[in-house]
Amino acid sequence: MISLKTVRIKPVVEEGREIFDVTSGEAGGKLMVTRGTGRRVREVLGEVLEGLPSGGVLYVDTRGVELMDYSFADEALGILASRVAGGEYGDRRVVLVEEDRELLENIEASLRQRALAMIRVDEPGAAPEIVGEVPEHLVETLRTIYDAGSITNADLAAKLGLNHTAMNNRATRLVKLGLIHRHKNTAAPGGRQYSYEGIA
Amino acid sequence: MNIRRKGAMRGILTLGSLDPAFMDAEKVDGGSTVLDLRPVEFVEPAGLCGLAALLELLISRSRLVGVRLSGHNVPAYLERMDFFRLFGHRIETNVDVAALEERRRGNPGTLQELINFHSEEEIPGIINRISEILTNKDYRLRERAGICATLSEICANAVEHGRSSFGAYAAVQAYQHIVSGGRERRGEEVLVAIADGGVGVRETLSRNPKYVEFTGTDNDALRHALQMGVSGTGEIGRGGGLAVVAQISARADGSLSLRSGSGRITYYGDRTNSRNVPNFPGTFVRVSLPRIAGSDQPAARTKKPKAEN
């Protein structure tokens, strides 16, 4: 796992952000096994995610789970991440709330199988990290965006020594992976300009 | 049929010791069959699940199936492992089951009696129960997670890929000594075994055209099945369960054995052994999870297993 930054900039849970405890509800529990259970949890998570406003972030809190097998992890979180990356939930995002413990290995394995990643925090408000797979050349971009809190494409390009198009392509990939937010700033000098910010 | 011919020489009922009986069972066509288990002195979960699969095969092919046992320990163990509850009404035996039931005592090492299951929906209940037992026995969270994840993943594979008329059988037993391997090692061991009567690993993987070069033999298919992301369906994200179980067993310094068709492989983390064996109709999995007897564990015994189950 890669740490993105050490200092938190934003407040913990603001409007449009919701924490979902995986141990709660009918499908929840401390022992999360099988794809069937994972599917039920994912359906609930999907409903909550759809209920969030545009740009909303769902914090999926698995800290109360004692055991999660690979099948559950893939079905509940791997497929959810895949659907977020596929644009099924618009610009709504998912953040994993979990500590660095063995249970994470199954989530990591599932996301790597899918060439996907999620942003993870030890607790809402804590420093964000990556779980899963982010292409090496995008990690620096991701880290710079999280360090900045919010940054324009031009500033990001300047910091990383890339031209604007290359920078935009890299950041767009991170947007599509569901790891950052992108905002369009039409009032920028010279016309349209994107700015990026972390989701956790 | 008499299993005395092979592995049961040592008196330990394993899946391998049932091979001759499986071979003979293929030839059974109606009539009566007697399975002579009198030389057996010790039954481990692998032998118990193998016996269940064998009896399913024999019962489907015979008019009457008899099971002969001797002594007290093995019949008493089979009773404690719910063997007679599952098979008592389907076989004829020389054992006085009613008397065993009356004298039934708890078995401290039993983590899961022989259980027959057919669907994925049954698995969370099985895992909840074994997790509670492990908690009560002061297993550490890490060990508990390893045992539960092993059982859940393999059970899920059995019901998904191993669909058969009898579903699948599983059993889990903890020992205060190391049962697996020839050499004596100090410590404790948890054995997980599952057998199903499905189409087998090679057939399942063969459904995915991209694995054609990895499914030439049963052993090729078994080796390939241990790789992350290898599954019959080919869907992304699938095929991780068995790879994770292999990692769990390797991390515990244990092993994962798979049998399917004429293949048999054992994965130890740093090496994989394979050999050709008599046909097993379905898929069989045995996982050894040794425990290092630490200060918070009961003192380990190094005594050889002998009719102690």
Coordinates of C-alpha atoms in Angstrom, one line a residue:
Chain A
M1 CA 0.0 0.0 0.0
I2 CA 1.1 3.5 -0.8
S3 CA 0.6 6.4 1.6
L4 CA -0.6 9.5 -0.2
K5 CA 0.0 12.1 2.4
T6 CA 0.5 12.5 6.1
V7 CA -1.4 15.6 6.9
R8 CA -5.1 15.8 6.5
I9 CA -6.6 19.0 5.1
K10 CA -10.3 18.5 4.9
P11 CA -12.9 18.1 7.7
V12 CA -13.9 14.6 8.5
V13 CA -17.4 13.9 7.2
E14 CA -19.1 16.7 5.4
E15 CA -22.2 17.0 3.3
G16 CA -22.6 14.4 0.6
R17 CA -20.4 12.0 2.6
E18 CA -21.9 9.0 4.3
I19 CA -20.3 6.3 6.5
F20 CA -21.7 2.8 6.0
D21 CA -20.8 0.2 8.7
V22 CA -20.5 -3.2 6.9
T23 CA -21.4 -5.0 10.2
S24 CA -24.8 -3.3 10.3
G25 CA -28.0 -4.2 8.6
E26 CA -29.5 -7.5 7.5
A27 CA -26.7 -8.5 5.3
G28 CA -24.0 -7.3 7.6
G29 CA -22.0 -9.2 10.3
K30 CA -18.6 -9.8 11.7
L31 CA -17.9 -12.9 9.6
M32 CA -18.2 -12.0 6.0
V33 CA -17.9 -15.0 3.7
T34 CA -19.1 -16.2 0.3
R35 CA -20.0 -14.4 -2.8
G36 CA -23.7 -14.5 -2.0
T37 CA -23.2 -12.5 1.2
G38 CA -20.9 -10.1 -0.7
R39 CA -23.5 -9.6 -3.4
R40 CA -26.2 -8.7 -0.8
V41 CA -23.8 -6.2 0.9
R42 CA -22.8 -4.7 -2.5
E43 CA -26.5 -4.2 -3.4
V44 CA -27.0 -2.3 -0.2
L45 CA -23.9 -0.2 -0.8
G46 CA -25.0 0.5 -4.3
E47 CA -28.4 1.8 -3.1
V48 CA -26.7 4.1 -0.5
L49 CA -24.3 5.3 -3.1
E50 CA -27.1 6.1 -5.6
G51 CA -28.8 8.1 -2.8
L52 CA -25.8 10.4 -2.4
P53 CA -25.8 13.7 -4.3
S54 CA -23.5 14.2 -7.3
G55 CA -19.9 14.2 -6.1
G56 CA -20.9 12.4 -2.9
V57 CA -18.5 9.9 -1.2
L58 CA -19.5 6.7 0.6
Y59 CA -17.1 5.6 3.3
V60 CA -17.4 1.8 3.5
D61 CA -16.3 1.0 7.1
T62 CA -15.2 -2.7 7.5
R63 CA -13.4 -2.1 10.8
G64 CA -15.9 -4.2 12.7
V65 CA -15.5 -7.2 10.5
E66 CA -13.4 -9.9 12.0
L67 CA -13.1 -12.1 9.0
M68 CA -13.6 -11.5 5.3
D69 CA -12.8 -14.2 2.8
Y70 CA -11.6 -13.5 -0.8
S71 CA -14.9 -14.3 -2.3
F72 CA -16.7 -11.8 -0.2
A73 CA -14.1 -9.2 -0.7
D74 CA -14.2 -9.5 -4.5
E75 CA -18.0 -9.7 -4.7
A76 CA -18.7 -6.8 -2.3
L77 CA -15.8 -4.4 -2.9
G78 CA -14.0 -5.6 -6.0
I79 CA -17.1 -5.5 -8.1
L80 CA -18.3 -2.2 -6.4
A81 CA -14.9 -0.6 -7.3
S82 CA -15.3 -1.9 -10.8
R83 CA -18.7 -0.4 -11.2
V84 CA -17.6 3.0 -9.7
A85 CA -14.7 2.9 -12.3
G86 CA -17.1 2.0 -15.0
G87 CA -19.1 5.2 -14.3
E88 CA -22.2 3.4 -13.0
Y89 CA -22.5 5.8 -10.1
G90 CA -21.6 9.0 -12.0
D91 CA -19.1 11.0 -10.0
R92 CA -19.9 9.5 -6.7
R93 CA -17.0 7.8 -5.0
V94 CA -16.2 5.1 -2.5
V95 CA -13.6 5.2 0.3
L96 CA -12.6 2.2 2.3
V97 CA -12.4 2.7 6.1
E98 CA -10.1 -0.1 7.3
E99 CA -6.9 -0.4 9.3
D100 CA -3.7 -2.0 7.9
R101 CA -4.3 -5.6 8.9
E102 CA -4.4 -9.0 7.3
L103 CA -8.1 -8.7 6.3
L104 CA -7.0 -6.0 3.8
E105 CA -5.0 -8.7 1.9
N106 CA -8.1 -10.1 0.3
I107 CA -9.4 -6.7 -0.7
E108 CA -6.0 -5.9 -2.1
A109 CA -5.9 -9.2 -4.0
S110 CA -9.3 -8.7 -5.5
L111 CA -8.6 -5.1 -6.6
R112 CA -5.2 -6.2 -8.1
Q113 CA -7.0 -8.9 -10.0
R114 CA -9.2 -6.3 -11.5
A115 CA -6.4 -3.8 -12.0
L116 CA -8.3 -1.4 -9.8
A117 CA -7.7 0.5 -6.6
M118 CA -9.5 2.2 -3.7
I119 CA -8.6 5.0 -1.4
R120 CA -8.3 3.7 2.2
V121 CA -8.3 5.6 5.5
D122 CA -7.7 4.1 9.0
E123 CA -10.6 6.2 10.1
P124 CA -12.6 9.0 8.5
G125 CA -10.4 12.0 8.5
A126 CA -7.1 10.0 8.6
A127 CA -4.4 10.1 6.0
P128 CA -5.5 8.5 2.7
E129 CA -3.6 5.5 1.3
I130 CA -4.1 3.3 -1.8
V131 CA -5.2 -0.2 -1.6
G132 CA -5.1 -2.2 -4.9
E133 CA -3.2 -1.4 -8.0
V134 CA -2.5 2.0 -9.4
P135 CA -0.1 2.2 -12.4
E136 CA 3.3 3.3 -11.3
H137 CA 3.3 6.5 -13.4
L138 CA 0.0 7.6 -11.9
V139 CA 1.1 7.3 -8.2
E140 CA 3.1 10.5 -8.2
T141 CA 0.2 12.4 -9.8
L142 CA -2.2 11.0 -7.2
R143 CA 0.1 11.8 -4.4
T144 CA 0.6 15.4 -5.6
I145 CA -3.2 15.9 -5.9
Y146 CA -3.8 14.6 -2.4
D147 CA -0.9 16.7 -1.0
A148 CA -2.3 19.8 -2.6
G149 CA -5.9 19.2 -1.5
S150 CA -7.2 20.9 -4.7
I151 CA -5.1 21.7 -7.7
T152 CA -5.6 22.9 -11.3
N153 CA -4.4 20.9 -14.3
A154 CA -1.9 23.7 -15.1
D155 CA -0.4 23.7 -11.6
L156 CA -0.2 20.0 -11.5
A157 CA 1.5 19.9 -14.9
A158 CA 4.0 22.5 -13.7
K159 CA 4.7 20.6 -10.6
L160 CA 5.3 17.3 -12.4
G161 CA 7.0 18.8 -15.4
L162 CA 4.5 17.5 -18.0
N163 CA 2.6 19.2 -20.8
H164 CA -1.1 20.0 -20.1
T165 CA -2.4 17.2 -22.4
A166 CA -0.3 14.5 -20.8
M167 CA -1.3 15.8 -17.4
N168 CA -4.9 15.8 -18.2
N169 CA -4.7 12.3 -19.6
R170 CA -3.1 11.0 -16.4
A171 CA -5.6 12.8 -14.1
T172 CA -8.5 11.6 -16.2
R173 CA -7.3 8.0 -15.7
L174 CA -7.4 8.6 -11.9
V175 CA -10.9 10.2 -12.2
K176 CA -12.1 7.1 -14.1
L177 CA -10.6 4.8 -11.4
G178 CA -12.7 6.7 -8.9
L179 CA -9.7 7.9 -6.9
I180 CA -10.1 11.7 -7.3
H181 CA -12.8 14.3 -8.1
R182 CA -12.5 16.6 -11.1
H183 CA -14.1 20.0 -11.4
K184 CA -14.5 22.1 -14.5
N185 CA -13.5 25.7 -14.1
T186 CA -15.0 27.6 -17.1
A187 CA -14.0 31.0 -15.8
A188 CA -10.4 30.2 -16.0
P189 CA -8.2 32.5 -18.2
G190 CA -7.8 30.9 -21.6
G191 CA -11.1 29.0 -21.3
R192 CA -11.9 25.6 -19.8
Q193 CA -9.6 24.3 -17.1
Y194 CA -9.9 21.3 -14.9
S195 CA -9.0 21.1 -11.2
Y196 CA -8.6 18.0 -9.2
E197 CA -9.0 17.1 -5.6
G198 CA -8.8 14.0 -3.4
I199 CA -12.0 12.2 -2.3
A200 CA -11.0 11.5 1.3
Chain B
M1 CA -13.6 -55.0 -0.5
N2 CA -10.9 -54.7 2.0
I3 CA -8.8 -51.6 2.4
R4 CA -6.1 -53.6 4.3
R5 CA -4.3 -53.9 1.0
K6 CA -2.9 -50.4 1.0
G7 CA -2.3 -47.4 3.2
A8 CA -4.4 -48.7 6.0
M9 CA -1.5 -50.9 6.9
R10 CA -0.5 -48.2 9.4
G11 CA -4.1 -48.2 10.6
I12 CA -4.6 -44.6 9.7
L13 CA -7.6 -43.9 7.4
T14 CA -6.6 -41.3 4.9
L15 CA -8.0 -40.6 1.4
G16 CA -5.0 -42.6 -0.1
S17 CA -5.8 -45.6 2.0
L18 CA -9.3 -45.7 0.3
D19 CA -7.9 -45.7 -3.2
P20 CA -8.3 -49.5 -3.7
A21 CA -11.8 -49.3 -2.5
F22 CA -12.6 -46.4 -4.9
M23 CA -11.2 -48.5 -7.8
D24 CA -13.3 -51.5 -6.8
A25 CA -16.4 -49.3 -6.3
E26 CA -16.2 -48.3 -10.0
K27 CA -16.9 -52.0 -10.8
V28 CA -19.8 -52.4 -8.4
D29 CA -23.1 -52.9 -10.2
G30 CA -26.0 -53.8 -7.9
G31 CA -25.7 -56.5 -5.2
S32 CA -24.2 -56.1 -1.8
T33 CA -20.9 -54.6 -0.9
V34 CA -19.1 -54.8 2.4
L35 CA -16.4 -52.3 3.3
D36 CA -14.0 -53.8 5.7
L37 CA -12.5 -51.1 7.9
R38 CA -11.4 -53.3 10.7
P39 CA -7.7 -52.6 10.3
V40 CA -8.4 -48.9 10.8
E41 CA -7.1 -47.5 14.2
F42 CA -7.2 -43.8 13.5
V43 CA -9.3 -41.6 11.3
E44 CA -8.3 -38.1 10.2
P45 CA -10.8 -35.6 8.5
A46 CA -9.4 -36.5 5.1
G47 CA -10.2 -40.2 5.7
L48 CA -13.6 -39.3 7.0
C49 CA -14.6 -37.1 4.1
G50 CA -13.1 -39.7 1.7
L51 CA -15.1 -42.4 3.4
A52 CA -18.3 -40.4 3.0
A53 CA -17.6 -39.8 -0.7
L54 CA -16.9 -43.5 -1.2
L55 CA -20.1 -44.6 0.6
E56 CA -22.1 -42.2 -1.6
L57 CA -20.6 -43.9 -4.6
L58 CA -21.2 -47.4 -3.2
I59 CA -24.7 -46.7 -2.1
S60 CA -25.6 -45.4 -5.5
R61 CA -24.3 -48.6 -7.1
S62 CA -25.2 -51.3 -4.5
R63 CA -28.4 -52.7 -3.2
L64 CA -26.9 -52.9 0.3
V65 CA -23.7 -51.5 1.7
G66 CA -22.1 -52.9 4.9
V67 CA -19.3 -51.3 6.9
R68 CA -17.2 -53.4 9.3
L69 CA -15.3 -51.7 12.1
S70 CA -13.4 -53.1 15.1
G71 CA -12.5 -51.9 18.5
H72 CA -14.1 -49.1 20.4
N73 CA -12.1 -46.0 19.5
V74 CA -12.8 -45.7 15.8
P75 CA -16.5 -46.4 16.1
A76 CA -16.7 -44.0 19.0
Y77 CA -14.9 -41.3 17.0
L78 CA -17.1 -41.8 14.0
E79 CA -20.1 -41.5 16.3
R80 CA -18.8 -38.2 17.7
M81 CA -18.1 -36.9 14.2
D82 CA -21.8 -37.5 13.3
F83 CA -20.9 -40.3 10.8
F84 CA -23.7 -42.6 12.0
R85 CA -26.2 -39.7 12.0
L86 CA -25.5 -39.2 8.3
F87 CA -24.9 -42.8 7.3
G88 CA -26.4 -45.0 10.0
H89 CA -29.7 -45.4 8.2
R90 CA -28.1 -45.9 4.8
I91 CA -25.6 -48.7 5.7
E92 CA -25.5 -51.9 7.6
T93 CA -22.9 -52.0 10.3
N94 CA -21.6 -54.4 13.0
V95 CA -21.4 -51.4 15.4
D96 CA -23.9 -51.0 18.2
V97 CA -24.7 -47.4 17.4
A98 CA -27.3 -46.9 20.1
A99 CA -24.8 -47.9 22.7
L100 CA -22.3 -45.4 21.4
E101 CA -24.9 -42.7 21.4
E102 CA -25.7 -43.3 25.0
R103 CA -22.0 -43.1 26.0
R104 CA -21.3 -40.1 23.7
R105 CA -18.8 -37.7 25.1
G106 CA -17.6 -34.4 23.7
N107 CA -14.4 -34.4 21.7
P108 CA -12.2 -31.5 22.6
G109 CA -10.4 -31.4 19.2
T110 CA -13.5 -31.5 17.0
L111 CA -13.9 -28.2 15.3
Q112 CA -16.5 -29.4 12.7
E113 CA -18.1 -32.8 12.7
L114 CA -18.7 -34.4 9.3
I115 CA -21.2 -32.2 7.6
N116 CA -23.0 -32.6 4.3
F117 CA -23.9 -29.4 2.5
H118 CA -25.3 -28.5 -0.9
S119 CA -25.4 -24.8 -1.3
E120 CA -23.5 -21.6 -0.7
E121 CA -26.3 -20.4 1.6
E122 CA -25.3 -23.0 4.1
I123 CA -21.7 -21.8 4.4
P124 CA -22.0 -18.7 6.5
G125 CA -23.8 -20.8 9.2
I126 CA -21.0 -23.3 9.1
I127 CA -18.4 -20.6 9.5
N128 CA -20.2 -18.8 12.3
R129 CA -20.4 -22.0 14.2
I130 CA -16.7 -23.0 13.8
S131 CA -15.6 -19.4 14.6
E132 CA -17.5 -19.5 17.8
I133 CA -15.9 -22.9 18.7
L134 CA -12.4 -21.4 17.9
T135 CA -13.1 -18.3 20.0
N136 CA -14.2 -20.5 22.9
K137 CA -10.9 -22.5 22.6
D138 CA -8.9 -19.2 22.7
Y139 CA -7.6 -19.4 19.1
R140 CA -6.0 -16.1 18.1
L141 CA -7.9 -14.0 15.6
R142 CA -5.3 -14.6 13.0
E143 CA -5.6 -18.4 13.3
R144 CA -9.4 -18.2 13.5
A145 CA -9.5 -16.1 10.3
G146 CA -7.1 -18.5 8.5
I147 CA -9.2 -21.6 9.4
C148 CA -12.5 -19.9 8.7
A149 CA -11.3 -18.5 5.3
T150 CA -9.9 -21.8 4.3
L151 CA -13.1 -23.6 5.1
S152 CA -15.4 -21.0 3.5
E153 CA -13.4 -20.8 0.2
I154 CA -13.1 -24.5 -0.2
C155 CA -16.7 -25.2 0.7
A156 CA -17.7 -22.5 -1.8
N157 CA -15.6 -24.1 -4.5
A158 CA -17.2 -27.5 -3.8
V159 CA -20.8 -26.3 -4.1
E160 CA -20.1 -24.1 -7.1
H161 CA -17.8 -26.3 -9.2
G162 CA -18.4 -29.7 -7.6
R163 CA -22.2 -30.0 -7.9
S164 CA -23.2 -33.6 -7.4
S165 CA -26.1 -35.6 -6.2
F166 CA -24.6 -35.7 -2.7
G167 CA -23.2 -32.2 -2.6
A168 CA -20.0 -32.1 -0.5
Y169 CA -18.7 -33.3 2.9
A170 CA -16.4 -31.4 5.2
A171 CA -14.8 -32.1 8.6
V172 CA -12.3 -30.2 10.7
Q173 CA -10.2 -31.6 13.5
A174 CA -7.6 -30.1 15.8
Y175 CA -4.8 -32.2 17.2
Q176 CA -2.4 -31.6 20.0
H177 CA 0.4 -33.0 17.9
I178 CA 1.4 -32.8 14.2
V179 CA -0.3 -35.5 12.2
S180 CA 0.9 -34.6 8.7
G181 CA 4.3 -35.6 7.3
G182 CA 6.6 -38.4 8.2
R183 CA 8.9 -36.6 10.6
E184 CA 7.9 -35.8 14.1
R185 CA 7.4 -32.1 14.8
R186 CA 6.4 -30.4 18.0
G187 CA 3.2 -28.4 17.8
E188 CA -0.4 -28.6 17.1
E189 CA -2.3 -29.0 13.9
V190 CA -5.7 -28.3 12.5
L191 CA -6.8 -30.4 9.5
V192 CA -9.5 -29.3 7.2
A193 CA -10.9 -31.7 4.6
I194 CA -13.6 -31.4 2.0
A195 CA -14.7 -33.9 -0.7
D196 CA -17.3 -33.4 -3.4
G197 CA -18.5 -35.7 -6.2
G198 CA -18.5 -33.1 -9.0
V199 CA -16.9 -33.1 -12.4
G200 CA -13.4 -32.3 -11.0
V201 CA -10.9 -29.6 -11.5
R202 CA -9.7 -30.5 -15.0
E203 CA -13.2 -30.6 -16.5
T204 CA -14.1 -27.3 -14.7
L205 CA -11.0 -25.5 -16.1
S206 CA -11.4 -27.0 -19.5
R207 CA -14.6 -25.0 -19.9
N208 CA -12.3 -22.0 -20.3
P209 CA -10.7 -22.3 -23.7
K210 CA -7.7 -20.2 -22.7
Y211 CA -6.6 -23.0 -20.3
V212 CA -6.4 -25.7 -23.0
E213 CA -2.6 -26.0 -22.6
F214 CA -2.9 -26.2 -18.8
T215 CA -5.5 -29.0 -18.7
G216 CA -3.6 -31.8 -20.5
T217 CA -3.6 -33.9 -17.4
D218 CA -5.3 -33.8 -14.0
N219 CA -2.1 -32.7 -12.4
D220 CA -1.6 -29.9 -14.9
A221 CA -5.1 -28.7 -14.1
L222 CA -4.5 -28.9 -10.4
R223 CA -1.3 -27.0 -10.6
H224 CA -2.9 -24.3 -12.7
A225 CA -5.9 -24.1 -10.4
L226 CA -3.6 -22.8 -7.6
Q227 CA -2.7 -19.7 -9.6
M228 CA -4.3 -16.5 -8.7
G229 CA -7.2 -15.6 -11.1
V230 CA -7.5 -19.0 -12.7
S231 CA -11.2 -20.1 -12.9
G232 CA -13.5 -22.0 -15.2
T233 CA -15.7 -19.0 -15.9
G234 CA -12.8 -16.7 -16.8
E235 CA -14.6 -13.8 -15.2
I236 CA -12.2 -11.1 -13.8
G237 CA -11.9 -11.4 -10.0
R238 CA -12.8 -15.1 -10.0
G239 CA -10.3 -17.8 -9.1
G240 CA -8.8 -16.2 -6.1
G241 CA -10.1 -18.4 -3.3
L242 CA -7.9 -21.4 -3.8
A243 CA -4.8 -19.2 -4.3
V244 CA -5.6 -17.5 -1.0
V245 CA -6.0 -20.8 0.8
A246 CA -2.6 -21.9 -0.6
Q247 CA -1.1 -18.7 0.9
I248 CA -2.8 -19.3 4.2
S249 CA -1.5 -22.8 4.5
A250 CA 2.0 -21.8 3.4
R251 CA 2.1 -19.0 5.9
A252 CA 1.2 -21.5 8.7
D253 CA 4.0 -23.8 7.5
G254 CA 1.4 -26.2 6.5
S255 CA 0.2 -27.7 3.2
L256 CA -2.6 -27.8 0.7
S257 CA -3.4 -31.1 -1.0
L258 CA -5.7 -31.4 -3.9
R259 CA -7.0 -34.6 -5.6
S260 CA -9.2 -34.7 -8.6
G261 CA -9.4 -37.4 -11.3
S262 CA -6.0 -39.1 -11.4
G263 CA -4.1 -36.1 -10.1
R264 CA -2.8 -35.3 -6.7
I265 CA -0.7 -32.3 -5.8
T266 CA 0.5 -31.0 -2.5
Y267 CA 1.6 -27.3 -2.2
Y268 CA 4.0 -26.4 0.6
G269 CA 4.7 -22.8 -0.2
D270 CA 8.2 -23.3 -1.5
R271 CA 7.5 -26.4 -3.6
T272 CA 4.6 -28.3 -5.1
N273 CA 4.7 -32.1 -5.3
S274 CA 2.5 -34.0 -7.7
R275 CA 2.0 -37.6 -8.7
N276 CA -0.5 -39.7 -10.5
V277 CA -2.9 -41.6 -8.3
P278 CA -6.0 -43.9 -8.8
N279 CA -9.0 -42.0 -10.0
F280 CA -11.0 -40.0 -7.5
P281 CA -14.4 -39.2 -8.8
G282 CA -14.8 -35.6 -7.8
T283 CA -12.5 -33.1 -6.0
F284 CA -10.9 -33.6 -2.6
V285 CA -9.1 -30.9 -0.6
R286 CA -7.0 -31.3 2.5
V287 CA -5.4 -28.4 4.3
S288 CA -2.9 -28.7 7.1
L289 CA -2.6 -25.7 9.4
P290 CA 0.0 -26.3 12.0
R291 CA 0.0 -24.2 15.1
I292 CA 3.1 -23.4 17.0
A293 CA 2.3 -24.3 20.6
G294 CA 3.1 -20.9 22.3
S295 CA 3.0 -20.0 25.9
D296 CA -0.7 -19.3 25.6
Q297 CA -1.4 -22.8 24.2
P298 CA -1.6 -26.1 26.0
A299 CA 1.7 -28.0 26.0
A300 CA 2.2 -30.0 22.8
R301 CA 2.5 -33.7 22.8
T302 CA 4.9 -35.4 20.4
K303 CA 3.3 -38.8 20.7
K304 CA 2.4 -40.5 17.4
P305 CA -1.3 -40.5 16.7
K306 CA -2.6 -43.8 17.7
A307 CA -6.3 -44.5 18.0
E308 CA -6.7 -41.2 19.8
N309 CA -9.4 -39.6 17.7

